[in-house]
Short mmCIF file of C-alpha atoms in Angstrom, two decimals:
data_model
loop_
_atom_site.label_atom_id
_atom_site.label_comp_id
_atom_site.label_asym_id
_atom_site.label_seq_id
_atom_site.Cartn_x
_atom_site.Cartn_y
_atom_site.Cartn_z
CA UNK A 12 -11.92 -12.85 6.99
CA UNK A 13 -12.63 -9.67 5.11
CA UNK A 14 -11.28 -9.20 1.50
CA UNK A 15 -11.64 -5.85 0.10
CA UNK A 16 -10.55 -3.99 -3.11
CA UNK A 17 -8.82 -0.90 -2.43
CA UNK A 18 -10.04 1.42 -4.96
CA UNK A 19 -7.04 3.47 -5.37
CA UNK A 20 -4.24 0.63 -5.83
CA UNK A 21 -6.70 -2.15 -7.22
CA UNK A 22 -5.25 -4.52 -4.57
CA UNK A 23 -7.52 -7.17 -2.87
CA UNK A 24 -6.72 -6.57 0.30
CA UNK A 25 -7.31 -8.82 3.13
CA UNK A 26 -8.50 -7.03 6.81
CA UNK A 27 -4.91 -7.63 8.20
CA UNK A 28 -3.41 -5.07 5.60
CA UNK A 29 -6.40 -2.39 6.28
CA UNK A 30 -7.44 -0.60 9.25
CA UNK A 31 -10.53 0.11 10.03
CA UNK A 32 -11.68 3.46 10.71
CA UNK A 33 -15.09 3.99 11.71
CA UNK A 34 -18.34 4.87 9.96
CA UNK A 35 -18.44 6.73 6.46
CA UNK A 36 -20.03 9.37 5.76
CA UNK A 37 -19.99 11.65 8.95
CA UNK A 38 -20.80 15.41 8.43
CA UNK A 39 -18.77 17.52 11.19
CA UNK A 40 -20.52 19.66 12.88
CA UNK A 41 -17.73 21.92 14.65
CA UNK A 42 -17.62 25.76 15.88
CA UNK A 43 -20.70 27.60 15.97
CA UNK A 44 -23.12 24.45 16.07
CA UNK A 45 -26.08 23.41 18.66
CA UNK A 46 -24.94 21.23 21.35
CA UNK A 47 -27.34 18.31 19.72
CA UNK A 48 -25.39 18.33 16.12
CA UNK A 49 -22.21 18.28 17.93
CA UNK A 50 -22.93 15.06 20.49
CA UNK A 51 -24.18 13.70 17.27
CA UNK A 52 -21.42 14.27 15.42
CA UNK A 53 -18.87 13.19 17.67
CA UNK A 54 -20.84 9.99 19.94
CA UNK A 55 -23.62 9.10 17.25
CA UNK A 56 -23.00 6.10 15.41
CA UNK A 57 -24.50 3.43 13.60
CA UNK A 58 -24.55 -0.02 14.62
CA UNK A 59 -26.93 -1.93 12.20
CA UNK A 60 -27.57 -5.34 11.64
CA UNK A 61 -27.74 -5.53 7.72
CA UNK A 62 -26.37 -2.66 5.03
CA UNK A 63 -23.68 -0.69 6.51
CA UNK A 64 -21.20 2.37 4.89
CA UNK A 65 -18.06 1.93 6.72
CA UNK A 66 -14.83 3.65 6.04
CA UNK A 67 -11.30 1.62 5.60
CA UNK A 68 -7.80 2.67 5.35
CA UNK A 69 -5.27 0.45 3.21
CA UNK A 70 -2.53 0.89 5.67
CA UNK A 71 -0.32 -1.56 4.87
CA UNK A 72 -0.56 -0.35 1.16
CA UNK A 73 -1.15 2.69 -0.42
CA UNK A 74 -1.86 4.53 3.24
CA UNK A 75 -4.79 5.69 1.06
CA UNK A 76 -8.51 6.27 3.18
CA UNK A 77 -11.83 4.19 0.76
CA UNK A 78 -15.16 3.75 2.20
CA UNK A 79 -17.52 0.02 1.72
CA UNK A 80 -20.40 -0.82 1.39
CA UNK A 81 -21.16 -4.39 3.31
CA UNK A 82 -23.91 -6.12 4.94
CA UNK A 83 -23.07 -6.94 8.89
CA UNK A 84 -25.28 -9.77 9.02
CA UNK A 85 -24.23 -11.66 5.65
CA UNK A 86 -20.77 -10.46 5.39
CA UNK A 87 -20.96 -9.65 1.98
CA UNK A 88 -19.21 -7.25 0.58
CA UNK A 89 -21.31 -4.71 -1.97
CA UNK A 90 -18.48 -2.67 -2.87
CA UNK A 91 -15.93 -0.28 -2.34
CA UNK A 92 -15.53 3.29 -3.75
CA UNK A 93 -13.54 6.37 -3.39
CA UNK A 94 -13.82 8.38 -0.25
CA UNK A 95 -13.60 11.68 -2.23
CA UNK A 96 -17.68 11.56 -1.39
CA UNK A 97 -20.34 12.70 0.51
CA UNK A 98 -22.70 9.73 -0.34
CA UNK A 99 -22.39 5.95 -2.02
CA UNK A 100 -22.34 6.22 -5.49
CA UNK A 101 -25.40 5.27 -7.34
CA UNK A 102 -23.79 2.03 -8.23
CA UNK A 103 -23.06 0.51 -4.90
CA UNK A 104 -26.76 1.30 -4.15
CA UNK A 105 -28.27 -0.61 -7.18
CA UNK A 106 -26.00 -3.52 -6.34
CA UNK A 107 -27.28 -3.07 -2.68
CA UNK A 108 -31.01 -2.96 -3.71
CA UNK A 109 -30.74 -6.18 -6.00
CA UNK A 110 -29.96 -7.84 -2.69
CA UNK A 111 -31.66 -6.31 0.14
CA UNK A 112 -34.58 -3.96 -1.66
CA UNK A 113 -35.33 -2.31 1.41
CA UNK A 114 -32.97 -1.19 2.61
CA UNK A 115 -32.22 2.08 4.33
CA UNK A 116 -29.07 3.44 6.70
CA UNK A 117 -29.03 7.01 7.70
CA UNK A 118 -30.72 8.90 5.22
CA UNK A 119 -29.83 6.93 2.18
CA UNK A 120 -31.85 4.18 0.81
CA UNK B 22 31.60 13.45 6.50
CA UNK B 23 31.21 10.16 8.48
CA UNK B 24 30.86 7.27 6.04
CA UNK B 25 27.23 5.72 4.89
CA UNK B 26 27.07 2.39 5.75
CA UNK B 27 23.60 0.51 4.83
CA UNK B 28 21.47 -1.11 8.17
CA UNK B 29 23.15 -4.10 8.12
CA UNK B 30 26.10 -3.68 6.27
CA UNK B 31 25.21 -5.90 3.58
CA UNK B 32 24.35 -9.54 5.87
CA UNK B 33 23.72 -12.57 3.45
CA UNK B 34 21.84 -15.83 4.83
CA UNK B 35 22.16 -19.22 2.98
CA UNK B 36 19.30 -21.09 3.28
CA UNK B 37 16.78 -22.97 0.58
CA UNK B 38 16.99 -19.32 -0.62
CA UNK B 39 19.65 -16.72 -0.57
CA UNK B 40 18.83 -13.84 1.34
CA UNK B 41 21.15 -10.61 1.09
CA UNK B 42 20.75 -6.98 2.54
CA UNK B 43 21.82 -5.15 -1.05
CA UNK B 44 23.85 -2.52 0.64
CA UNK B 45 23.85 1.37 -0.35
CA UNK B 46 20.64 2.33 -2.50
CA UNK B 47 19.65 5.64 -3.53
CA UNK B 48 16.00 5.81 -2.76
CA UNK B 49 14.33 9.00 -3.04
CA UNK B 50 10.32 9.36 -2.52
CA UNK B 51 8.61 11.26 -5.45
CA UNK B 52 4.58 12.75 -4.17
CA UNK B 53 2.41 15.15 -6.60
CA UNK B 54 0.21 14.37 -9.71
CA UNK B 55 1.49 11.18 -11.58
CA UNK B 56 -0.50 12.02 -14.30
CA UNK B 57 1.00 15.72 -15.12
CA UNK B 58 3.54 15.82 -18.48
CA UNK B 59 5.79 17.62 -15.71
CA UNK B 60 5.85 14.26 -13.31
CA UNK B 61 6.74 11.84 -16.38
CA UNK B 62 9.25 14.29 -18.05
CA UNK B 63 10.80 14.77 -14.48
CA UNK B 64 10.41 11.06 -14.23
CA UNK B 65 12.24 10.91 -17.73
CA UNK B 66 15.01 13.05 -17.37
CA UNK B 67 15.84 11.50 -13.66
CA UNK B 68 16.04 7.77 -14.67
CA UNK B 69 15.60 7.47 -18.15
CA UNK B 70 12.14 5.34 -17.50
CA UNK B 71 8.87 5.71 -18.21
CA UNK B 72 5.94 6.86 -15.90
CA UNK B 73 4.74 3.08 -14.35
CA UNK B 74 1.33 2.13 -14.51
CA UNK B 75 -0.33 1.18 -11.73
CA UNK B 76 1.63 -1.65 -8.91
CA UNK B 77 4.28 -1.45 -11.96
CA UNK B 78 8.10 -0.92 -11.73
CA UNK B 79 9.50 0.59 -14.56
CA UNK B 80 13.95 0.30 -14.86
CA UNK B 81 15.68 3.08 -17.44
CA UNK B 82 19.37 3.20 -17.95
CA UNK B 83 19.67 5.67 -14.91
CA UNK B 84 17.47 4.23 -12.56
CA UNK B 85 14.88 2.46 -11.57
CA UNK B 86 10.99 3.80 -10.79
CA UNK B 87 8.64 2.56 -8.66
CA UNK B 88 4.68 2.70 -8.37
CA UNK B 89 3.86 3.15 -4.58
CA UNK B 90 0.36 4.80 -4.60
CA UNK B 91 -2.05 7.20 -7.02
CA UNK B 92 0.50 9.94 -6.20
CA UNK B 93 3.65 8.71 -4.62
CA UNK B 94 6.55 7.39 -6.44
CA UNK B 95 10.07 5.41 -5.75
CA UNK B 96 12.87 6.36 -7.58
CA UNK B 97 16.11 3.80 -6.82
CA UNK B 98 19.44 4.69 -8.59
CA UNK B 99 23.26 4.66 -7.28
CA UNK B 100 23.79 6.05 -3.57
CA UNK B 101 26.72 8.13 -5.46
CA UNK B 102 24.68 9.86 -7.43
CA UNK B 103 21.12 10.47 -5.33
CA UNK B 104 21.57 13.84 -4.53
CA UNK B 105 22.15 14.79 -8.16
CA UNK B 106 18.81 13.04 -9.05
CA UNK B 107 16.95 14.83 -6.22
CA UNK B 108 18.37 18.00 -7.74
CA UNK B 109 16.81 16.76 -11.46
CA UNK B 110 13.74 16.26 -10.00
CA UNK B 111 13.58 19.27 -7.48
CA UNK B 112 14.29 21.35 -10.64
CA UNK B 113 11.89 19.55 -12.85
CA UNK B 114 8.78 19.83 -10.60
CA UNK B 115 9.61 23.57 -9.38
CA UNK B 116 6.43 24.82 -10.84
CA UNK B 117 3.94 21.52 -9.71
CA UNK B 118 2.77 21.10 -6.17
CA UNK B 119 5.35 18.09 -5.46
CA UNK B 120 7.18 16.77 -3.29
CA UNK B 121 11.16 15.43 -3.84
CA UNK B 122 12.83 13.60 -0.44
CA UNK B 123 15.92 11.62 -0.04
CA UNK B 124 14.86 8.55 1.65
CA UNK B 125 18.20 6.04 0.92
CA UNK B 126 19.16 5.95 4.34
CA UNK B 127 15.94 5.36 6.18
CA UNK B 128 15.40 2.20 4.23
CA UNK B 129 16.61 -1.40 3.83
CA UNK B 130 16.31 -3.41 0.88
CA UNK B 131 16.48 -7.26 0.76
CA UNK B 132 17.55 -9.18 -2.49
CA UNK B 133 16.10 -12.97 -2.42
CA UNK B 134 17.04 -15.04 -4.98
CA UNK B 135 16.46 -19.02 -5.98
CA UNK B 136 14.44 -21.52 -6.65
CA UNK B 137 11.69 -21.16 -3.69
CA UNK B 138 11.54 -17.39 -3.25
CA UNK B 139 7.98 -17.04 -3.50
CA UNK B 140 7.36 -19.28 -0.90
CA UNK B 141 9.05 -17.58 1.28
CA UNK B 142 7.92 -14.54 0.41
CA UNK B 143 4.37 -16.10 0.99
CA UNK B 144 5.02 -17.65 4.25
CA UNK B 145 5.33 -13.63 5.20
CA UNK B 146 3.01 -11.52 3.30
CA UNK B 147 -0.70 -11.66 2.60
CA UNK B 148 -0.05 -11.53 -0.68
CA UNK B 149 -0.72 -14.15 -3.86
CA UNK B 150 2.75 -14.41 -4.97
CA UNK B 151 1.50 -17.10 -7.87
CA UNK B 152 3.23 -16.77 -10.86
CA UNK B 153 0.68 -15.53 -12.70
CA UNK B 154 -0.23 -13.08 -10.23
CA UNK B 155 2.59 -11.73 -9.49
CA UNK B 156 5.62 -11.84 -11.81
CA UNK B 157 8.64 -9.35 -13.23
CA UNK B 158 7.78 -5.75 -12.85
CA UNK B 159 5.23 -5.93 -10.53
CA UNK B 160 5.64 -4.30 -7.17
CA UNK B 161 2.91 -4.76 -3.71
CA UNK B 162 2.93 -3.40 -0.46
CA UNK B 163 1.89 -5.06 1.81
CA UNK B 164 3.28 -6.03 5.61
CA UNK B 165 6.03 -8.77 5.96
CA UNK B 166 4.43 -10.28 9.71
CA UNK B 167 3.88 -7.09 11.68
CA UNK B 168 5.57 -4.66 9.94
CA UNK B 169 5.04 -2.73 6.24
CA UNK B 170 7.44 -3.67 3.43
CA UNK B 171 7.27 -3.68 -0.38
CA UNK B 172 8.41 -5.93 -2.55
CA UNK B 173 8.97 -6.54 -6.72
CA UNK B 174 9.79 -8.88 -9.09
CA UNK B 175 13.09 -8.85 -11.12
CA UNK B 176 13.41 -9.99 -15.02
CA UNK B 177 15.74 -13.25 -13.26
CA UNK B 178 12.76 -14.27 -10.97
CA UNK B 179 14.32 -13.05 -7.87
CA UNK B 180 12.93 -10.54 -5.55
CA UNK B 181 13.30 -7.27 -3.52
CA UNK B 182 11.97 -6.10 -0.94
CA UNK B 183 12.01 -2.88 0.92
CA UNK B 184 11.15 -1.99 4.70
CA UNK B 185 11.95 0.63 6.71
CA UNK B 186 15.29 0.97 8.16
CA UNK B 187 14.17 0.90 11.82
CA UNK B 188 12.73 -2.66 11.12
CA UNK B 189 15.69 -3.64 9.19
CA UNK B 190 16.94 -6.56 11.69
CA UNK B 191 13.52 -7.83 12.30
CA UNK B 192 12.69 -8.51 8.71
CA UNK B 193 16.32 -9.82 7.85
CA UNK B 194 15.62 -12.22 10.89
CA UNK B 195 12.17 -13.11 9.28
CA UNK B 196 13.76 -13.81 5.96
CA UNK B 197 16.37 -16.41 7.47
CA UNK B 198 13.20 -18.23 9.83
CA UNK B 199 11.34 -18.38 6.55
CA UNK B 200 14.08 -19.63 4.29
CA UNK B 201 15.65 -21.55 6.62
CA UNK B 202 16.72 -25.16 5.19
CA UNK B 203 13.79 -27.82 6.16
CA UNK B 204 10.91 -25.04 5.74
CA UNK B 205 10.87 -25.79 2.26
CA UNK B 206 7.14 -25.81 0.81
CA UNK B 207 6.97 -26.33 -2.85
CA UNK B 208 4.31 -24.55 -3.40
CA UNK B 209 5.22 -22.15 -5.95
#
């Protein structure tokens, strides 16, 4: 079972107090964009084996939305951080690199 | 006006523990910037308490003050006198982006008391109710089996715990499965 931190309350949280809610890190592409951004936006998602961003909400908790950094394949957990961000904090990437030095998922690496 | 009368009109179960619905509580839900001098003089003049730190319940000689998240808040203090507290706290934060709501009677608050509390608690919640990790002061949410509750830790060693009111019977009905006489796990 999954046991994150909830950055906002500090809590360890195990998965059946947190939702899960999708990938972190989508950019919407809404009104006014091509047909390609906007499938890609709204179908497009990753699915990797290895280093994954994924976004969590601490439902049972603090109702507040975090994002984390995990690997799918080794379960473990790199981080999580705030979700007032448009990309993992420099941190969570050195702590990902130390691990898996090649890593790459989207257009961060 | 018809007269209040708490979910379950104050039901008490016997069992390794006591379990009793507390009755009429004035709860009222405090949102905006914890950290503004206008949320912890607000905060002050309301209940007499301090602004909590974080997963902290703080008790002043009016009241009693809650930490729920980075900018929500739980103020309990006498059902007689809630509205004048929401007024002290309306007036306090007029000029702040807050929010003041009268909550008392959409809740339901359990008192659990005796040797054994924690483990029922922990039979419940996924939640390390260890004495070290959890103790006076200290409040979690978290979900009691299906549904979300808080709970927090008096100075005597017994506990409260809040759900909605909606959910009242089903958590009451928890409480007496869980600290029902021969479930008694010595853990804690």
């Amino acid at each position: 079972m999954l046991t994150l931190q909830c950055p906002y309350c500090g809590v360890w949280a195990e998965e059946t107090e947190l939702h899960a809610e999708g990938e972190a890190h989508l950019k919407r592409f809404g009104p006014g964009s091509s047909d390609d951004e906007f499938e890609g936006y709204l179908f497009m998602r990753e699915n990797p084996k290895g280093v994954h961003f994924e976004r969590w909400r601490h439902s049972n908790g603090c109702g507040k939305f975090f994002h984390a950094a995990r690997c799918t394949m080794t379960l473990q957990v790199f981080g999580t951080y705030s979700a007032q961000t448009l990309e993992p904090p420099q941190d969570i990437k050195d702590k990902i690199s130390a691990v898996q030095p090649n890593w790459s998922w989207r257009e961060f690496s | 006006m018809s007269k209040a009368v708490s979910a379950l009109n104050g039901a008490s179960f016997e069992g390794f523990v006591k379990v009793e619905e507390t009755g009429l509580r004035g709860m009222i839900t405090v949102r905006g910037d914890l950290d503004g001098a206008e949320m912890s003089a607000a905060v002050k003049a309301a209940t007499g308490a301090q602004m909590p730190a974080q997963r902290k319940v703080v008790s002043g000689d009016k009241g009693v003050v809650a930490w729920m998240s980075p900018d929500e808040l739980l103020v309990v203090v006498d059902y007689a006198e809630v509205l004048e507290t929401v007024a002290t706290l309306t007036t306090a934060l007029a000029s702040s982006h807050a929010l003041v709501a009268n909550v008392s009677d959409a809740r339901a608050v359990y008192h659990v008391s005796g040797e054994g509390s924690r483990d029922v608690l922990a039979k419940l919640a996924p939640v390390d109710f260890g004495k070290d990790a959890f103790g006076a002061g200290d409040i979690r949410r978290s979900r009691f089996a299906q549904v979300p509750a808080a709970v927090w830790g008096n100075e005597d060693g017994s506990f409260e715990v809040i759900c909605f009111r909606s959910v009242a019977q089903y958590v009451f009905d928890l409480l007496k499965v869980s600290a029902a006489r021969g479930g008694e796990v010595g853990f804690h």
